[in-house]
mmCIF file with all atom_site columns, C-alpha atoms in Angstrom:
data_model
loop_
_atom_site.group_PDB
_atom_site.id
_atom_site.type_symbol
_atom_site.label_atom_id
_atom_site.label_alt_id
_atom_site.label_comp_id
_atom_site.label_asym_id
_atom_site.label_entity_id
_atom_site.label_seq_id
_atom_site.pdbx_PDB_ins_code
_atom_site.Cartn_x
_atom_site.Cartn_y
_atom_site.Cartn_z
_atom_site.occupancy
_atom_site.B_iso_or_equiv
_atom_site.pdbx_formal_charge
_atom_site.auth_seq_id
_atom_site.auth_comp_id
_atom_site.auth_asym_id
_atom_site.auth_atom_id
_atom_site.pdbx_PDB_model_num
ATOM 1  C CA . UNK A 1 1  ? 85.354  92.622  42.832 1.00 62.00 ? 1  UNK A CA 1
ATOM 2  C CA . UNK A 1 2  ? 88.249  94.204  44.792 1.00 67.00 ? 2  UNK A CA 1
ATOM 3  C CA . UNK A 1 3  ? 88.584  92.382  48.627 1.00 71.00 ? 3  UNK A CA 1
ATOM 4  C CA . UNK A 1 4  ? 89.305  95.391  51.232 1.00 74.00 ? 4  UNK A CA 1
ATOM 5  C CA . UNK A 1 5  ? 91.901  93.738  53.328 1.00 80.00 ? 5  UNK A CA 1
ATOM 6  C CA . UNK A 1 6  ? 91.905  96.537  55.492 1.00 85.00 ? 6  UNK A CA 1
ATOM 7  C CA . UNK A 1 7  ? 89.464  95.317  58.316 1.00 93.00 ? 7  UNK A CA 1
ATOM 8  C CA . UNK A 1 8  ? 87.678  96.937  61.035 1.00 93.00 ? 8  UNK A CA 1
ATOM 9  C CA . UNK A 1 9  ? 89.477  95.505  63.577 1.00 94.00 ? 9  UNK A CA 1
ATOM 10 C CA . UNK A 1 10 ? 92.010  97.087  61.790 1.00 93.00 ? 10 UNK A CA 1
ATOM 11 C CA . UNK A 1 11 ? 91.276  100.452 61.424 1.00 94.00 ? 11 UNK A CA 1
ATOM 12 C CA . UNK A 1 12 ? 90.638  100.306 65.244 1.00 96.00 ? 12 UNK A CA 1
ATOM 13 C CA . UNK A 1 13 ? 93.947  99.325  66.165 1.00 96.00 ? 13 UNK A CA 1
ATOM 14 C CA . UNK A 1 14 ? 95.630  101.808 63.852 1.00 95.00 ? 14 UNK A CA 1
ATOM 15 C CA . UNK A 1 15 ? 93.371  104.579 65.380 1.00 95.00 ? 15 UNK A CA 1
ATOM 16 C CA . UNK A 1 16 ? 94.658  103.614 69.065 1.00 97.00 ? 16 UNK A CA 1
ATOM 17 C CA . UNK A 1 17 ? 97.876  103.358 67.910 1.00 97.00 ? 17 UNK A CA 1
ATOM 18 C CA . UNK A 1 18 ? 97.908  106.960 66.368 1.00 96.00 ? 18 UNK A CA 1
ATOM 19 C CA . UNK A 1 19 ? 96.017  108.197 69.485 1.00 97.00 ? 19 UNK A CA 1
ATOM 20 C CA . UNK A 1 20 ? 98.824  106.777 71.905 1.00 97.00 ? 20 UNK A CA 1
ATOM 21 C CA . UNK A 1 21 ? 101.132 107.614 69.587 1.00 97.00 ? 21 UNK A CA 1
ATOM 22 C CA . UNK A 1 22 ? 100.739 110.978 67.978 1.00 96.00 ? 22 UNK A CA 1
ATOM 23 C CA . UNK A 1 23 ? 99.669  114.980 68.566 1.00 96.00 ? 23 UNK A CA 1
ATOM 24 C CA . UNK A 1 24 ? 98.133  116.446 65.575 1.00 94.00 ? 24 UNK A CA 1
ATOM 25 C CA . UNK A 1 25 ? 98.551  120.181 64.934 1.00 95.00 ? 25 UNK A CA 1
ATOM 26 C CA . UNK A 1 26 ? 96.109  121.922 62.369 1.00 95.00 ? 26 UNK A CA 1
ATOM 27 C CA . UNK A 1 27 ? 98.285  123.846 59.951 1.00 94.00 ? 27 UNK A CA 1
ATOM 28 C CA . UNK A 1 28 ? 95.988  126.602 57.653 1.00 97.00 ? 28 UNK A CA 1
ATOM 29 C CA . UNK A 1 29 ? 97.251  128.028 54.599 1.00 97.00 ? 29 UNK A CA 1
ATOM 30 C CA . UNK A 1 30 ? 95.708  129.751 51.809 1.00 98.00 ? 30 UNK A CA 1
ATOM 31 C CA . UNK A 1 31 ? 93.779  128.698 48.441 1.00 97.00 ? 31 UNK A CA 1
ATOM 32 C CA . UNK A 1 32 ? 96.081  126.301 46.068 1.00 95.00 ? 32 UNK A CA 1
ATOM 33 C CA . UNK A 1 33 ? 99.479  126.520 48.564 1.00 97.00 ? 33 UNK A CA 1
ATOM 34 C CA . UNK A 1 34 ? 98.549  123.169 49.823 1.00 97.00 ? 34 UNK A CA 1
ATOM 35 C CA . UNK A 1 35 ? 99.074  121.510 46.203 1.00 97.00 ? 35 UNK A CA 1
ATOM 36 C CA . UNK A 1 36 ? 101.928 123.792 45.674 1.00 97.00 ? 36 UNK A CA 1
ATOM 37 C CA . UNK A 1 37 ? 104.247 122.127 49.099 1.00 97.00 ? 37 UNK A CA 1
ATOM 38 C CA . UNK A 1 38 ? 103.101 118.731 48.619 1.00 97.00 ? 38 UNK A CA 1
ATOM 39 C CA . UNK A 1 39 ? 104.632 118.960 45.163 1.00 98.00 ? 39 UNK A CA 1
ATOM 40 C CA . UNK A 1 40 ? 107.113 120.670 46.622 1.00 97.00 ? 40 UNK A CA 1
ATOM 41 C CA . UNK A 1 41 ? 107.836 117.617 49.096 1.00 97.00 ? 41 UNK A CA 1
ATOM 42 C CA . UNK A 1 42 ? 107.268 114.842 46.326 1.00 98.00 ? 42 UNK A CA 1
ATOM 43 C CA . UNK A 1 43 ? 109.886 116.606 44.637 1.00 97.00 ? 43 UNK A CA 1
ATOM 44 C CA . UNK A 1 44 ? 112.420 115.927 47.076 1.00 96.00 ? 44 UNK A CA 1
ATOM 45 C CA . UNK A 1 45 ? 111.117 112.452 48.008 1.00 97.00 ? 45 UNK A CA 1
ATOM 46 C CA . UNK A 1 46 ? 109.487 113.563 50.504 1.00 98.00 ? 46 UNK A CA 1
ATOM 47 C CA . UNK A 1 47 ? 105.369 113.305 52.106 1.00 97.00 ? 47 UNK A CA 1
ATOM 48 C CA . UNK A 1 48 ? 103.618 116.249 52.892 1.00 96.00 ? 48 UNK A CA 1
ATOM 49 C CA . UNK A 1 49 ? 103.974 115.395 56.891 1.00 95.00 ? 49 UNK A CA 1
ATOM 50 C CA . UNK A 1 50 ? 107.397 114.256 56.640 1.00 96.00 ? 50 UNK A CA 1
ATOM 51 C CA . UNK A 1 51 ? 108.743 117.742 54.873 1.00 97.00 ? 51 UNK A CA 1
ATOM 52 C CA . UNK A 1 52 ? 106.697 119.761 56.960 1.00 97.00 ? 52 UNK A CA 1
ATOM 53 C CA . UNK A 1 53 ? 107.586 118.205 60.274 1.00 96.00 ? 53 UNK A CA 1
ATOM 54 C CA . UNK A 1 54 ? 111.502 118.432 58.728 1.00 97.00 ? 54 UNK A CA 1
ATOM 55 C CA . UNK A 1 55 ? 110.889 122.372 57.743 1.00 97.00 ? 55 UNK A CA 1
ATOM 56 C CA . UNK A 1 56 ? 110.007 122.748 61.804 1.00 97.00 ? 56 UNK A CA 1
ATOM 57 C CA . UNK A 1 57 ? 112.850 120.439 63.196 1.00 97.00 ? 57 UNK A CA 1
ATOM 58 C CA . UNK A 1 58 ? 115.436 122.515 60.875 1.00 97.00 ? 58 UNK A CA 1
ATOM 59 C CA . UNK A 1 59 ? 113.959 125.732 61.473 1.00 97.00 ? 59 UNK A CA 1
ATOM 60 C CA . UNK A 1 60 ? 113.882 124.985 65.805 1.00 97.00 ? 60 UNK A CA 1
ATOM 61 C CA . UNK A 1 61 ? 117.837 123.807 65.188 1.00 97.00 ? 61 UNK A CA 1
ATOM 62 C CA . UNK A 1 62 ? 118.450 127.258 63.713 1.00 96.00 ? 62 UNK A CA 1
ATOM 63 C CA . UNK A 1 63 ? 116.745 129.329 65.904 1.00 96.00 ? 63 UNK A CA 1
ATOM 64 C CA . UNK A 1 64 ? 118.620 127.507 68.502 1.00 96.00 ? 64 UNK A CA 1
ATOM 65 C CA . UNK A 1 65 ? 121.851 128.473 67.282 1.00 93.00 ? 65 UNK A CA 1
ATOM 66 C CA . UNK A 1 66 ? 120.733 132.143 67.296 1.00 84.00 ? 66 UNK A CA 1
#
């Protein structure tokens, strides 16, 4: 039998950490792209939340320059 080590207490504090912490932004694309960029970002070593928030901070740097 597998012991969840991950408490409630926990879960909790991770939740008010994230809330303190973080903004979430809902991001919507179509059917099957969603597979397609995460395996684009595990391909470069990257998560799905990591490339995504470095495709905006590139993008804003370039724009910038503009």
């Amino acid at each position: 039998m597998a012991v969840n080590k991950y408490t409630e207490a926990r879960k909790r504090a991770n939740e008010k950490y994230n809330a303190k912490t973080y903004e979430e932004i809902k991001v919507r694309v179509y059917k099957g792209e969603k597979a397609n960029i995460k395996a684009h970002a595990e391909s470069k070593g990257e998560s799905l939340n990591g490339f995504i928030n470095r495709a905006i901070d590139e993008t804003m740097q370039r724009d910038m320059r503009e």
